[in-house]
């Protein structure tokens, strides 16, 4: 008979295998950091479903369009959730609803299209994973991840206005410096304050 720890271990193996093909900005280490931070946030929320948070955090980048084209979450997870009583159908539906809504860019698009629903606004499990993912996009880790992604995609680290195309520096303005206003939980906003200052100091030094 399986246990929830067996299920988590199976999902971890699935995600590790899938993420091994990605650059360091979106690798297993990123997923593991997001999982741990999301759990820490969720444990401050008595009403949050911890198992849902952990599974959603582990799976949150599995269908990232920057890397995975066309495959659905159901296809990528395969049979990992078959024949297990450790996660209920209701919990699994919630996990599969959360994952496509985690990213900062998705939230921006949904809000711009007036499609950010009351569920998005109130789902604690979604918010825990979102905030954890955004915290991993800022501070020293965020700078390193941005540089890793830019290097993997052949982008400039510092903007060259004479050349077309986005660069690492532009991502700071597009996302890293704006994330604070998109945090959902007070505990995450508090954690963000120091990391934002790090990015600001980094950018100031880079322009000096």
XYZ file of C-alpha atoms in Angstrom:
208
model
C 0.000 0.000 0.000
C 1.387 3.397 -0.980
C 1.738 6.360 1.337
C 1.742 10.095 0.691
C 5.537 10.013 0.998
C 5.615 7.373 -1.754
C 3.467 9.618 -3.932
C 5.672 12.648 -3.312
C 8.768 10.574 -4.099
C 7.202 9.405 -7.369
C 6.317 12.970 -8.364
C 9.821 14.119 -7.440
C 11.339 11.477 -9.750
C 9.021 12.512 -12.565
C 9.873 16.193 -12.185
C 13.619 15.592 -11.805
C 13.683 13.551 -15.015
C 11.680 16.162 -16.906
C 13.569 19.202 -15.614
C 16.984 17.650 -16.283
C 16.751 18.904 -19.873
C 16.276 22.540 -18.825
C 18.848 25.239 -18.106
C 19.672 26.154 -14.472
C 17.041 28.887 -14.341
C 14.298 26.255 -14.420
C 15.851 23.096 -13.038
C 15.085 20.708 -10.198
C 16.868 22.961 -7.698
C 14.443 25.777 -8.561
C 11.454 23.475 -8.149
C 12.743 22.194 -4.818
C 13.280 25.731 -3.500
C 9.771 26.717 -4.574
C 8.345 23.597 -2.927
C 10.100 24.304 0.374
C 9.126 27.983 0.406
C 5.527 27.220 -0.572
C 5.261 24.713 2.268
C 6.713 27.226 4.724
C 4.120 29.788 3.625
C 1.270 27.262 3.652
C 2.084 26.151 7.177
C 1.227 29.660 8.360
C -2.241 29.212 6.815
C -4.357 26.785 8.865
C -6.921 26.374 6.080
C -4.429 25.519 3.326
C -4.178 21.939 2.058
C -0.498 21.098 2.508
C -0.525 18.125 0.124
C -2.105 20.211 -2.632
C 0.495 22.932 -2.100
C 3.390 20.482 -2.272
C 2.132 18.719 -5.394
C 1.317 21.984 -7.164
C 4.731 23.401 -6.292
C 6.484 20.294 -7.592
C 4.538 20.412 -10.861
C 4.364 24.173 -11.352
C 6.931 24.366 -14.187
C 6.234 21.030 -15.839
C 4.262 22.622 -18.676
C 6.230 25.888 -18.868
C 5.700 27.086 -22.440
C 9.301 28.315 -22.642
C 10.410 24.683 -22.585
C 7.482 22.339 -23.130
C 5.338 22.796 -26.204
C 1.960 21.166 -26.648
C 2.007 18.545 -23.895
C -0.667 18.784 -21.230
C -0.084 18.323 -17.523
C -2.131 15.136 -17.657
C 0.094 13.757 -20.419
C 3.318 14.690 -18.667
C 2.313 13.223 -15.314
C 1.242 9.990 -16.998
C 0.264 7.287 -14.529
C 1.947 8.794 -11.475
C -1.428 9.502 -9.850
C -3.058 6.229 -10.860
C -4.082 3.739 -8.200
C -3.247 5.941 -5.245
C -5.561 6.770 -2.391
C -3.169 9.369 -1.029
C -4.648 12.228 -3.019
C -8.387 12.564 -3.500
C -9.968 13.386 -6.870
C -10.908 16.790 -5.442
C -7.335 17.481 -4.368
C -5.974 16.378 -7.721
C -8.419 18.587 -9.601
C -7.281 21.516 -7.494
C -3.609 20.758 -8.196
C -4.304 20.617 -11.933
C -6.230 23.889 -11.697
C -3.464 25.645 -9.776
C -0.499 24.720 -11.979
C -1.535 26.682 -15.115
C -2.268 29.758 -12.988
C 0.989 30.039 -11.044
C 3.174 32.153 -13.296
C 3.522 35.918 -13.081
C 2.975 36.295 -16.831
C -0.207 34.208 -16.716
C -1.632 36.329 -13.925
C -0.829 39.502 -15.872
C -2.539 38.143 -18.991
C -5.617 36.945 -17.125
C -6.014 40.257 -15.329
C -5.529 42.207 -18.558
C -8.270 40.099 -20.152
C -10.506 40.509 -17.096
C -10.337 36.741 -16.562
C -8.847 36.744 -13.064
C -11.688 35.080 -11.180
C -12.789 35.041 -7.538
C -11.188 31.592 -7.306
C -7.822 33.013 -8.385
C -8.274 35.787 -5.859
C -9.020 33.530 -2.894
C -7.270 30.167 -3.408
C -4.722 29.931 -0.592
C -2.909 26.991 -2.151
C -2.436 28.904 -5.410
C -1.178 31.946 -3.529
C 1.365 29.940 -1.536
C 2.883 28.488 -4.710
C 2.743 31.796 -6.584
C 4.508 33.674 -3.823
C 7.153 30.967 -3.466
C 7.826 31.001 -7.208
C 8.101 34.784 -7.221
C 10.421 34.831 -4.243
C 12.729 32.550 -6.219
C 12.690 35.058 -9.078
C 14.207 37.886 -7.042
C 17.224 38.564 -4.856
C 20.572 36.887 -5.486
C 18.927 33.699 -6.756
C 16.746 35.716 -9.117
C 19.744 37.535 -10.572
C 21.587 34.247 -11.102
C 18.537 32.594 -12.661
C 18.001 35.534 -14.988
C 21.639 35.403 -16.096
C 21.435 31.622 -16.576
C 18.320 31.908 -18.735
C 19.803 34.766 -20.756
C 22.994 32.808 -21.325
C 21.083 29.726 -22.413
C 19.047 31.795 -24.879
C 21.950 33.900 -26.141
C 20.563 37.132 -24.737
C 22.540 40.154 -23.622
C 23.155 40.473 -19.893
C 23.139 44.270 -20.165
C 20.807 45.907 -22.654
C 22.309 46.940 -25.963
C 19.893 49.450 -27.432
C 21.467 49.027 -30.856
C 20.405 45.384 -30.948
C 16.862 44.068 -31.127
C 15.527 41.603 -28.608
C 15.086 41.374 -24.841
C 17.966 41.049 -22.420
C 18.659 40.137 -18.828
C 18.616 43.746 -17.641
C 15.207 44.344 -19.185
C 13.798 41.399 -17.245
C 14.667 43.196 -14.019
C 12.395 46.068 -15.019
C 9.703 43.844 -16.513
C 9.405 41.484 -13.562
C 11.944 41.439 -10.755
C 11.292 44.985 -9.556
C 7.516 44.615 -9.887
C 7.004 41.329 -8.078
C 6.528 42.941 -4.656
C 3.177 44.362 -5.707
C 2.008 40.934 -6.842
C 2.673 39.052 -3.615
C -0.433 37.592 -2.004
C 0.684 36.668 1.510
C 2.029 39.051 4.143
C 4.779 36.605 5.084
C 5.959 36.500 1.454
C 5.848 40.282 1.101
C 8.022 40.550 4.196
C 10.536 38.087 2.754
C 10.557 40.044 -0.504
C 11.634 43.375 0.994
C 15.301 42.485 1.399
C 15.566 40.659 -1.914
C 14.185 43.627 -3.855
C 16.825 45.855 -2.279
C 19.482 43.385 -3.426
C 18.291 43.644 -7.044
C 18.199 47.439 -6.826
C 21.770 47.553 -5.480
C 22.898 45.093 -8.150
C 21.416 47.220 -10.924
C 22.907 50.403 -9.478
C 26.365 48.806 -9.387
C 25.952 47.514 -12.931
C 25.163 50.982 -14.237
C 27.923 52.734 -12.311
